[in-house]
Tab-separated table of C-alpha atoms and ligand atoms in Angstrom:
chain	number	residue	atom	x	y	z
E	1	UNK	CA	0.000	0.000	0.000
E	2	UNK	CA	1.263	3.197	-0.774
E	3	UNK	CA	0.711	5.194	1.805
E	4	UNK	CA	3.297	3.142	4.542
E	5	UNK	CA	6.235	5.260	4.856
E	6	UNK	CA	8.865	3.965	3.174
E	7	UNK	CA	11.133	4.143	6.328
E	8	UNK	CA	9.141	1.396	7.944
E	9	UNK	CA	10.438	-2.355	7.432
E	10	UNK	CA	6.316	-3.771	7.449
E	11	UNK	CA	6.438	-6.967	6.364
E	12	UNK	CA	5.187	-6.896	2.952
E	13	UNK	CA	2.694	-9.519	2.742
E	14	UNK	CA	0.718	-6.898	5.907
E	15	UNK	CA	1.152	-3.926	3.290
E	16	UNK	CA	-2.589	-4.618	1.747
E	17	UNK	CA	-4.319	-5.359	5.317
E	18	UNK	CA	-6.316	-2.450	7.142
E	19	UNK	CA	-7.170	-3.148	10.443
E	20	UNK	CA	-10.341	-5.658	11.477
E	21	UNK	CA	-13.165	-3.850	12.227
E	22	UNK	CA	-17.234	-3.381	12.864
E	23	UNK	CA	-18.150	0.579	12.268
E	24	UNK	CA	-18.508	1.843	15.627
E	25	UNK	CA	-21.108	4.301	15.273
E	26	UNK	CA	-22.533	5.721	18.644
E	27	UNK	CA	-26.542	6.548	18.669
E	28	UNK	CA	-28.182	3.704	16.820
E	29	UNK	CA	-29.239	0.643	17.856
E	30	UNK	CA	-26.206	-1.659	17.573
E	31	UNK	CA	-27.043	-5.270	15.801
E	32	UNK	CA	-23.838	-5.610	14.488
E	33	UNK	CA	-21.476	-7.749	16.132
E	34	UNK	CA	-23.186	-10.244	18.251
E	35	UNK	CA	-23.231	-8.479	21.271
E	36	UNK	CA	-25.059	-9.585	23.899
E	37	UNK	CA	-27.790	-7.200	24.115
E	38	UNK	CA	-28.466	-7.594	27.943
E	39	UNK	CA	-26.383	-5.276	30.509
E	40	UNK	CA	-24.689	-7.454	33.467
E	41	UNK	CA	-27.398	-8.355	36.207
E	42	UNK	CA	-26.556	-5.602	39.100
E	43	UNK	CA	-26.137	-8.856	41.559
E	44	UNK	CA	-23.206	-9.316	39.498
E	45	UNK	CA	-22.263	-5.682	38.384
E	46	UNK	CA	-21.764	-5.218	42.582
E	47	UNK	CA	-19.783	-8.739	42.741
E	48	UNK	CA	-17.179	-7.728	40.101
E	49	UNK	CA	-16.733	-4.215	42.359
E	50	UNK	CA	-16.307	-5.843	45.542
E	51	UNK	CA	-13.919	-8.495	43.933
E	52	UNK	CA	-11.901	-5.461	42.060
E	53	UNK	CA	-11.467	-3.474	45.265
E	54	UNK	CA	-9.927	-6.335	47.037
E	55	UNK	CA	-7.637	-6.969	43.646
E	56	UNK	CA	-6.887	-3.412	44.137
E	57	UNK	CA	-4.700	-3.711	46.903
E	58	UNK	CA	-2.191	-5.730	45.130
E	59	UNK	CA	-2.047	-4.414	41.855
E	60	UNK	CA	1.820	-3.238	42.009
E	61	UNK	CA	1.969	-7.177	41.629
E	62	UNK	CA	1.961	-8.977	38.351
E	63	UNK	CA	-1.324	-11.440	37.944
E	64	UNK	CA	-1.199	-15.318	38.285
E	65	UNK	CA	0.834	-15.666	35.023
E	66	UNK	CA	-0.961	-19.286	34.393
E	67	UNK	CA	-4.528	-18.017	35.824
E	68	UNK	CA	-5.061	-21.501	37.564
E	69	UNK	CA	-8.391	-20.320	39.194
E	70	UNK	CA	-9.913	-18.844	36.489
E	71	UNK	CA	-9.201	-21.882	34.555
E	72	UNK	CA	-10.378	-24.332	37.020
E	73	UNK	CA	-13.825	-22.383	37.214
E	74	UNK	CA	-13.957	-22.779	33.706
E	75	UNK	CA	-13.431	-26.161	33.633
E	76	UNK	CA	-16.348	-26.847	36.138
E	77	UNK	CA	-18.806	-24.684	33.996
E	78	UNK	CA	-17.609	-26.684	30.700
E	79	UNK	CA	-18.487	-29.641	32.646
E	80	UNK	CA	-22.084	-28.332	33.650
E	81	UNK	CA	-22.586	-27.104	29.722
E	82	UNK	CA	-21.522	-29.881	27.928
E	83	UNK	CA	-21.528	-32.892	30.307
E	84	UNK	CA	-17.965	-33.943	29.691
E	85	UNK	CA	-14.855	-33.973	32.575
E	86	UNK	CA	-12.728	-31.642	32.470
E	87	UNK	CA	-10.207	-30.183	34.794
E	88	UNK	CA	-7.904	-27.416	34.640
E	89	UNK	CA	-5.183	-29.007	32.819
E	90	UNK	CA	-8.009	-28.958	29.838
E	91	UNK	CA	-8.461	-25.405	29.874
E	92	UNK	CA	-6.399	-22.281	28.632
E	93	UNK	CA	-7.879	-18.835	29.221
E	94	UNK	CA	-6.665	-15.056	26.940
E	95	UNK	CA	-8.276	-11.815	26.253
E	96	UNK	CA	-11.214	-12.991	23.986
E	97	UNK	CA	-11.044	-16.233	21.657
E	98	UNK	CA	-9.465	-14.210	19.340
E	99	UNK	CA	-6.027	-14.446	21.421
E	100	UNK	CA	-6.973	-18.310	21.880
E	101	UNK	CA	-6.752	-18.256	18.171
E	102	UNK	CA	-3.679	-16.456	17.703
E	103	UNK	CA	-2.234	-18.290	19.978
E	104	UNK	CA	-2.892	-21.661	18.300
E	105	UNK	CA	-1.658	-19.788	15.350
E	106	UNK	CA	2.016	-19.073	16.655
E	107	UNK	CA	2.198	-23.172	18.148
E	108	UNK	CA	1.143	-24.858	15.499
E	109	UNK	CA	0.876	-22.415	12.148
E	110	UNK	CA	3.784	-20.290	10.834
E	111	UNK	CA	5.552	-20.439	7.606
E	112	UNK	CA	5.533	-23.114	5.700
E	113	UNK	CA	2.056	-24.338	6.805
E	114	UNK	CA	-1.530	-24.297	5.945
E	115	UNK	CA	-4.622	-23.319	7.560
E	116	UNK	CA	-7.756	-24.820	6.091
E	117	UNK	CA	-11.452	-23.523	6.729
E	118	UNK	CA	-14.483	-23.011	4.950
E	119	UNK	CA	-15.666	-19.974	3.948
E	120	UNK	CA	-18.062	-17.652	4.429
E	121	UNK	CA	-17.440	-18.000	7.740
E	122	UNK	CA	-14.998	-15.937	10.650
E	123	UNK	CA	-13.377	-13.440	8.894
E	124	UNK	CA	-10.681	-13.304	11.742
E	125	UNK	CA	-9.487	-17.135	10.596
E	126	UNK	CA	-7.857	-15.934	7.519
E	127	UNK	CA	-6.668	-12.770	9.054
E	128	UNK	CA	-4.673	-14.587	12.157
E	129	UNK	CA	-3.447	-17.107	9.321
E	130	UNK	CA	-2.028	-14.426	7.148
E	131	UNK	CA	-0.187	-12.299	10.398
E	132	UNK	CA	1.382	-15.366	10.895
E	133	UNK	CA	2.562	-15.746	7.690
E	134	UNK	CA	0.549	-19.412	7.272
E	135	UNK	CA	-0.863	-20.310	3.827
E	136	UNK	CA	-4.968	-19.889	3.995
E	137	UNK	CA	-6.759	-22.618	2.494
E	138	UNK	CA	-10.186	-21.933	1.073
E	139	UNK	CA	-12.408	-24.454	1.605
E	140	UNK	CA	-15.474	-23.210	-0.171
E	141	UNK	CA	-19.179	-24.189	1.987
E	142	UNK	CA	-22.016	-24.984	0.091
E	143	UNK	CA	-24.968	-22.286	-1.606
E	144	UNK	CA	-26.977	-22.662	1.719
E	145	UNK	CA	-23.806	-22.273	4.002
E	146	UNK	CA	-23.105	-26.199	4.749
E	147	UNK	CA	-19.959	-28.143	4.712
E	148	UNK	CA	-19.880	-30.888	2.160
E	149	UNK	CA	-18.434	-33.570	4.704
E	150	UNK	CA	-16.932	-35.530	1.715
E	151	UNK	CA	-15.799	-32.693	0.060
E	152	UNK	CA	-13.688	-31.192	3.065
E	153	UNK	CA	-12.650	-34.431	3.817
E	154	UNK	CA	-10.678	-34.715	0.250
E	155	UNK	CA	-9.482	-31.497	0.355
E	156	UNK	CA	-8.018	-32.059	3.940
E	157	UNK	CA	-6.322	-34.813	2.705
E	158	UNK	CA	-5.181	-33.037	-0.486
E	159	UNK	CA	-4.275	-30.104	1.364
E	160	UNK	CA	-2.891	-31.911	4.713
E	161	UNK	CA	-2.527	-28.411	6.597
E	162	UNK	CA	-1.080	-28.041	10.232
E	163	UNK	CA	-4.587	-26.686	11.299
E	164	UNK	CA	-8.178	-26.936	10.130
E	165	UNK	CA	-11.543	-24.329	11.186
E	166	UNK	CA	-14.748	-25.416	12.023
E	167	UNK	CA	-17.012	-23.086	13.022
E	168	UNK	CA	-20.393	-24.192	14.479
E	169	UNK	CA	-22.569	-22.320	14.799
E	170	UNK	CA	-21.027	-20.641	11.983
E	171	UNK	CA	-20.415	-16.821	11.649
E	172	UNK	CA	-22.146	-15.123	9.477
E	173	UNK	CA	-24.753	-17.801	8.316
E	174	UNK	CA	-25.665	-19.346	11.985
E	175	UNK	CA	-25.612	-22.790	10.739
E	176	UNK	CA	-24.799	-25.854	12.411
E	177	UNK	CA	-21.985	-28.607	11.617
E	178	UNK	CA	-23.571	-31.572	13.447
E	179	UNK	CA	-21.173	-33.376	15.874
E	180	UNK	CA	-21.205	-36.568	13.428
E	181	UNK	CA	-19.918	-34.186	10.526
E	182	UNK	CA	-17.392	-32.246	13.212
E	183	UNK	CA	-16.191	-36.461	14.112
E	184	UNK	CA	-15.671	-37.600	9.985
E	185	UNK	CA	-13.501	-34.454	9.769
E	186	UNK	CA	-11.691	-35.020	12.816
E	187	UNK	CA	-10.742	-38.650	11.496
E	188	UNK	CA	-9.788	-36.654	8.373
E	189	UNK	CA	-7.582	-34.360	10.426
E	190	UNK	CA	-5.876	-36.813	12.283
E	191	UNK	CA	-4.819	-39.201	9.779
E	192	UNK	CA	-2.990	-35.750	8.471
E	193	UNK	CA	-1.672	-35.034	11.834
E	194	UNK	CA	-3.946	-31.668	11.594
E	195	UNK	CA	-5.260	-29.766	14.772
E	196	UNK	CA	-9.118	-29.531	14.419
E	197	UNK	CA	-10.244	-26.426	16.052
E	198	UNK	CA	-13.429	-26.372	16.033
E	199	UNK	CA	-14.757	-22.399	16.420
E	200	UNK	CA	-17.591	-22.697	19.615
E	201	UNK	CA	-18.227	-18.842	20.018
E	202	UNK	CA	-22.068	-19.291	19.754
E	203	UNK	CA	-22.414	-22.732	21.828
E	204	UNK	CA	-24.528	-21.912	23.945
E	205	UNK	CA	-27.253	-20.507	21.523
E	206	UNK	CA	-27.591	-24.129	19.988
E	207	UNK	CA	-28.918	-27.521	20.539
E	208	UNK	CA	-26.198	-29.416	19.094
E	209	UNK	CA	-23.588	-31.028	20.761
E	210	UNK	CA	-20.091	-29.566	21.276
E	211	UNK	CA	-17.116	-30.695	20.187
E	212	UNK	CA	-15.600	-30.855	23.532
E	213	UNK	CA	-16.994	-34.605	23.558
E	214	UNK	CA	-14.921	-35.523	21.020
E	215	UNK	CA	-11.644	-34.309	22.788
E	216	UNK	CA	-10.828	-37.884	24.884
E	217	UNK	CA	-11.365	-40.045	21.195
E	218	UNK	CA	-9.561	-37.493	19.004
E	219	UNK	CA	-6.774	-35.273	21.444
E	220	UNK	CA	-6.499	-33.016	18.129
E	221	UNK	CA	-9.527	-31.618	18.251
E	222	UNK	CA	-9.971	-28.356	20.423
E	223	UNK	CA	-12.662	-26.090	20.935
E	224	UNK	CA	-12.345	-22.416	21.434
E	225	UNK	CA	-14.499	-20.588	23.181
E	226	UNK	CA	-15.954	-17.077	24.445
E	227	UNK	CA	-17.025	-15.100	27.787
E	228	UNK	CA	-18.768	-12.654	25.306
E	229	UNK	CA	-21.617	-13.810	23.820
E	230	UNK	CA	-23.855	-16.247	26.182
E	231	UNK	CA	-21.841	-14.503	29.269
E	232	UNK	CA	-22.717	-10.618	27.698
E	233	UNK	CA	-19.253	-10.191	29.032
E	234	UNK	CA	-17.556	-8.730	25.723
E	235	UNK	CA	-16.448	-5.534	27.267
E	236	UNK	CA	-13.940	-7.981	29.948
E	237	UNK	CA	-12.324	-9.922	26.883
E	238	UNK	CA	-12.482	-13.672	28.457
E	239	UNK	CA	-11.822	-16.559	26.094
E	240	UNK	CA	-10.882	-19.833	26.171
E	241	UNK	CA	-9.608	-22.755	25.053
E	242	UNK	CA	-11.037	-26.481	25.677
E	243	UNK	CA	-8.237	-29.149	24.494
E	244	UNK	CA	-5.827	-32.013	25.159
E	245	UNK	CA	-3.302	-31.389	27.766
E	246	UNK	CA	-0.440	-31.301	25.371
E	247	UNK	CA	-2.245	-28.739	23.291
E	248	UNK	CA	-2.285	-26.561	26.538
E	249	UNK	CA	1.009	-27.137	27.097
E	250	UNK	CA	1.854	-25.529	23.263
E	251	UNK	CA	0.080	-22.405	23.875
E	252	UNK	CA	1.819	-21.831	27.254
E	253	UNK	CA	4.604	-21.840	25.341
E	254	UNK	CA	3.296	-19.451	23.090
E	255	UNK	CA	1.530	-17.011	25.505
E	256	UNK	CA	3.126	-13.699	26.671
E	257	UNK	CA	3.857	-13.996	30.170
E	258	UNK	CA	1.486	-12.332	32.346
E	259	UNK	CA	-0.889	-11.825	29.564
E	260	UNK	CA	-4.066	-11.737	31.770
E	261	UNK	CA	-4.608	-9.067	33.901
E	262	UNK	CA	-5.196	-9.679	37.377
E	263	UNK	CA	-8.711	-7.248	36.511
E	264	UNK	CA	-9.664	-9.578	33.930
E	265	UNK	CA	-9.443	-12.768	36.153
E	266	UNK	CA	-10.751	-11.154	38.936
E	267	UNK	CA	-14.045	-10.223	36.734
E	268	UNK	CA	-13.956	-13.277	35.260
E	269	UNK	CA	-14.031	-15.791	38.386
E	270	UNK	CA	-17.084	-13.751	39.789
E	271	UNK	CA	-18.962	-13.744	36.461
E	272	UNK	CA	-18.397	-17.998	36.216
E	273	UNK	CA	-19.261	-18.328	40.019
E	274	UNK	CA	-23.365	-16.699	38.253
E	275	UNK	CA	-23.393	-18.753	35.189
E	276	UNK	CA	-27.004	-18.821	35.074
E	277	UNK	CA	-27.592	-15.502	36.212
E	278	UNK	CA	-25.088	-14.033	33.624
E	279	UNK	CA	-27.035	-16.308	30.935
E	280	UNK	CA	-30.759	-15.595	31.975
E	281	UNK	CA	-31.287	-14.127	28.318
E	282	UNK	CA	-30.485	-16.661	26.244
E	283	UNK	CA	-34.066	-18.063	26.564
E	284	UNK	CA	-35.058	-14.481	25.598
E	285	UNK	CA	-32.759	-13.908	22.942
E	286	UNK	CA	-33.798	-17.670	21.286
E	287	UNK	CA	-37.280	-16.695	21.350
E	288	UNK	CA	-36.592	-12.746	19.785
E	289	UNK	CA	-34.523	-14.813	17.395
E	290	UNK	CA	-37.871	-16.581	15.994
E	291	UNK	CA	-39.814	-12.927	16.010
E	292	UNK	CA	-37.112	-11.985	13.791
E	293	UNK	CA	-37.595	-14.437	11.347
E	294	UNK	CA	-41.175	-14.412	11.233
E	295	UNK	CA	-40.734	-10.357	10.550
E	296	UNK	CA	-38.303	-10.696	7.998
E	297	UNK	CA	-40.666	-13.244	6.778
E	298	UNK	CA	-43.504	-11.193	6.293
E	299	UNK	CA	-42.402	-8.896	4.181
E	300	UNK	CA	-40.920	-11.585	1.863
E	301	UNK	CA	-37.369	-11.523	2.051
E	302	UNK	CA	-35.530	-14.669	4.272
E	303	UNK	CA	-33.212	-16.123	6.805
E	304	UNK	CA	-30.915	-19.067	7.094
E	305	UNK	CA	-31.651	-21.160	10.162
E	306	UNK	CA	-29.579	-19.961	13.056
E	307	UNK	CA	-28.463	-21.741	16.038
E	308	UNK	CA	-26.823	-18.777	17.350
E	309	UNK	CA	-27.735	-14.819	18.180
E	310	UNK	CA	-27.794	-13.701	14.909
E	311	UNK	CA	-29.396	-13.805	11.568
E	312	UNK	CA	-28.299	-13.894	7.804
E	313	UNK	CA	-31.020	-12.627	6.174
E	314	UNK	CA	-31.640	-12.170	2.181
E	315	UNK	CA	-34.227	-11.120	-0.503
E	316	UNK	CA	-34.355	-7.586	-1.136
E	317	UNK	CA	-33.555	-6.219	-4.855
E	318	UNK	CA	-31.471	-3.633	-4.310
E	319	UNK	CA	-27.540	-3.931	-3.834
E	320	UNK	CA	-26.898	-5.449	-0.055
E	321	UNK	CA	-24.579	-1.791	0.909
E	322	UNK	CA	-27.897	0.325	-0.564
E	323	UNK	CA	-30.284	-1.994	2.010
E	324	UNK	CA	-27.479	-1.319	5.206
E	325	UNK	CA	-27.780	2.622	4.114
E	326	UNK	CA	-30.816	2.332	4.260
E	327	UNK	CA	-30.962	0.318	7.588
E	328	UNK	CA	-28.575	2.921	9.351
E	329	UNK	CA	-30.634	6.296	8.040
E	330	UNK	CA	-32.853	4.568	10.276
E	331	UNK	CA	-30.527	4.464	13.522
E	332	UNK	CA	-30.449	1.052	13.138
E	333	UNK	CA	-26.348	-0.389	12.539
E	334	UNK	CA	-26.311	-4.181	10.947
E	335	UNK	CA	-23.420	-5.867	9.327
E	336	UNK	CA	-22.311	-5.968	6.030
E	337	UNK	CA	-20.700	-9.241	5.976
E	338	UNK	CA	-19.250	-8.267	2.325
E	339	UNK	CA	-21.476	-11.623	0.631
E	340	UNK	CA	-23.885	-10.038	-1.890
E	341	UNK	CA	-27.571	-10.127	-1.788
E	342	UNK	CA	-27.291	-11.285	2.412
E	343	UNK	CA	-26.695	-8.815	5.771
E	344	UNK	CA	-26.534	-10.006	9.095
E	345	UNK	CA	-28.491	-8.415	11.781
E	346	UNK	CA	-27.564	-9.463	15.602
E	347	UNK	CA	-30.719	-10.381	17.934
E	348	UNK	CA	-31.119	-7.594	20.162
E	349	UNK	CA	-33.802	-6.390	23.216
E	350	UNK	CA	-37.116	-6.818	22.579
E	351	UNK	CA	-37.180	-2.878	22.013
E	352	UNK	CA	-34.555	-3.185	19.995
E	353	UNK	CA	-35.846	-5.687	17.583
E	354	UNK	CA	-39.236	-3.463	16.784
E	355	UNK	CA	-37.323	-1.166	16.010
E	356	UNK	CA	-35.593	-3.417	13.674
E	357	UNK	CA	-38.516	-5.002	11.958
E	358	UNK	CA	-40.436	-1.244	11.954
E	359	UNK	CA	-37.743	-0.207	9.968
E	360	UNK	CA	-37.865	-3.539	7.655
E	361	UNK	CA	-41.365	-3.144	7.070
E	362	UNK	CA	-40.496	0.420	5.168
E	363	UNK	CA	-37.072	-0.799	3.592
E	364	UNK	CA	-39.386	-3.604	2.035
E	365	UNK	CA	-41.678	-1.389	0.569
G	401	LIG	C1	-16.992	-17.184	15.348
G	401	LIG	C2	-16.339	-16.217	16.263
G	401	LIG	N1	-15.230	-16.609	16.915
G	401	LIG	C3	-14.597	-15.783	17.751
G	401	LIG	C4	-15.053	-14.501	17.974
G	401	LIG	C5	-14.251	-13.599	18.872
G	401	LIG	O1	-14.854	-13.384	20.068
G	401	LIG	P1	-14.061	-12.782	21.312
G	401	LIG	O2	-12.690	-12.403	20.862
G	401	LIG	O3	-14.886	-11.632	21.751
G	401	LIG	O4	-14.025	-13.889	22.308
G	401	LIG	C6	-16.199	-14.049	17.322
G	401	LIG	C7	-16.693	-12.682	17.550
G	401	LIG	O5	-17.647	-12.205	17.025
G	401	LIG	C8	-16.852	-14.935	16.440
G	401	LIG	O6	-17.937	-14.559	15.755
């Protein structure tokens, strides 16, 4: 790009990138990035201050570099979620799952190796594979959004990269990968000595089965995971990873030392210790999810079937940027995922989503 100084030694394949980003646009109503649209129950809002005080005192110090209690909570709510054992050897914990996935980057990308996943789907993947200088594989999904199991299964074996993306539900379409699929392609992965890492952000939005159960049969399959959707704790930055212990082991090699403030864990052990509290809207949000699709419904346009807090919705006529315009004239933000003829709008309060479908009901027009 021309406008890097020339003094600066970039690396030249980062000379295209600009930095990953939503708009940020203050005074609408927000519906587009999968926010959790529910502010922290003030049972737990007065918690986290109580718990932060006491941190307080001994903030000249640096934090538990290996954040054995956090993990250790973490482990016992994985166990509650997903009915599988897990202990804190199982568990690594970073500033959002994005970190979990750099992290599994630097162990077990790099130059030299390839990254498989199958697209649309996170645009972070790609980005993380390309900062780390490891060759992106596109592994293309289906017209409605689905993995052709037999498909990715050749290509793995084609392709035999270092690490392979699943992500279920998947991000931007909300579609599931059932466990059986997730199992032929971790068979696939292993007999190319591949890490499966299977994306989990949304979990706890769906019915299906995670991944996690797979982890005893197949140790190369890991999930990652997030404080800050089900939790509505994206403002913290709490991710994590749920693996083999060897696969811990790599990203504590990997990790910068002390990379979790003691803040962060502090916030984060109080928010575990009121799982359900913290996740009293998911009901709510599953149930605004289907008044969403009946709206969008309605005025003839539709939705793929989501598992998660959001919606990928499609139908209108005019070009997918003109419909967002037209969305945000109305003071209401939703994502342009950059996939013509769909946007993605994010399930928000009750309020929130009137205002959504009022707006939808004109745009239709
Ligand atoms: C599929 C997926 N994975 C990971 C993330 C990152 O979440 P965080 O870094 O907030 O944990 C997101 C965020 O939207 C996502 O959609």
């Amino acid at each position: 790009m021309s406008t890097w100084p020339s003094w600066l030694p970039l690396r030249a394949e980062l000379t295209t990138l600009s930095p990953y980003g939503a708009p940020q646009i203050s005074d609408v109503v927000q519906l587009n990035t999968n926010e959790n649209p529910f502010t922290l129950p003030v049972e737990v809002q007065s918690a986290i201050v109580t718990e932060i005080k006491e941190v307080a005192a001994s903030l000249n110090r640096y934090p538990d570099r290996d954040a054995v209690r956090l993990r250790s909570k973490l482990a016992q709510y994985i166990e509650a979620n997903t009915g599988v054992r897990t202990s804190v050897v199982n568990i690594w914990a970073a500033n959002g799952s994005n970190e979990i996935l750099q992290t599994i980057f630097l162990a077990c990308g790099g130059s030299g190796r390839k990254a498989l996943g199958f697209t649309p789907s996170y645009s972070v993947h790609p980005l993380i594979a390309k900062i780390t200088s490891t060759t992106w594989v596109e592994g293309k999904r289906t017209s409605d959004f689905t993995i052709d199991i037999a498909v990715a299964i050749q290509q793995i074996l084609d392709e035999k990269p270092s690490l392979i993306f699943i992500t279920t539900p998947n991000n931007p379409s909300g579609t599931c990968t059932s466990l059986s699929d997730v199992e032929k392609m971790a068979q696939a992965a292993g007999t190319v000595g591949a890490l499966l890492v299977v994306d989990e952000a949304y979990a706890e939005f769906s019915d299906e089965r995670s991944a996690i159960a797979l982890i005893a049969k197949y140790p190369h399959v890991i999930s990652s995971r997030t404080m800050s959707k089900a939790f509505a704790f994206a403002g913290v930055r709490v991710g994590y990873l749920v693996a083999d212990p060897a696969v811990i082991d790599a990203a504590l090699v990997t990790r910068l030392p002390y990379h979790l403030s003691a803040l962060t864990q502090a916030a984060a052990e109080v928010a575990i210790d009121h799982a359900s509290l913290m996740q009293r809207g998911i009901k709510e949000l599953i149930s605004e999810r289907d008044v969403l699709v009946r709206g969008i419904k309605s005025v003839g346009w539709s939705s793929l079937e989501s598992s998660a807090n959001f919606l990928l919705f499609s139908g209108f006529a005019r070009p997918a940027k003109e419909i967002w315009q037209e969305f945000l004239n109305k003071g209401i933000l939703i994502r342009d995922v950059g996939l013509e003829g769909y946007l993605r709008v994010t399930v928000g309060t009750q309020a929130e989503n009137q205002r959504f479908l009022t707006a939808l009901q004109e745009i239709a027009q």
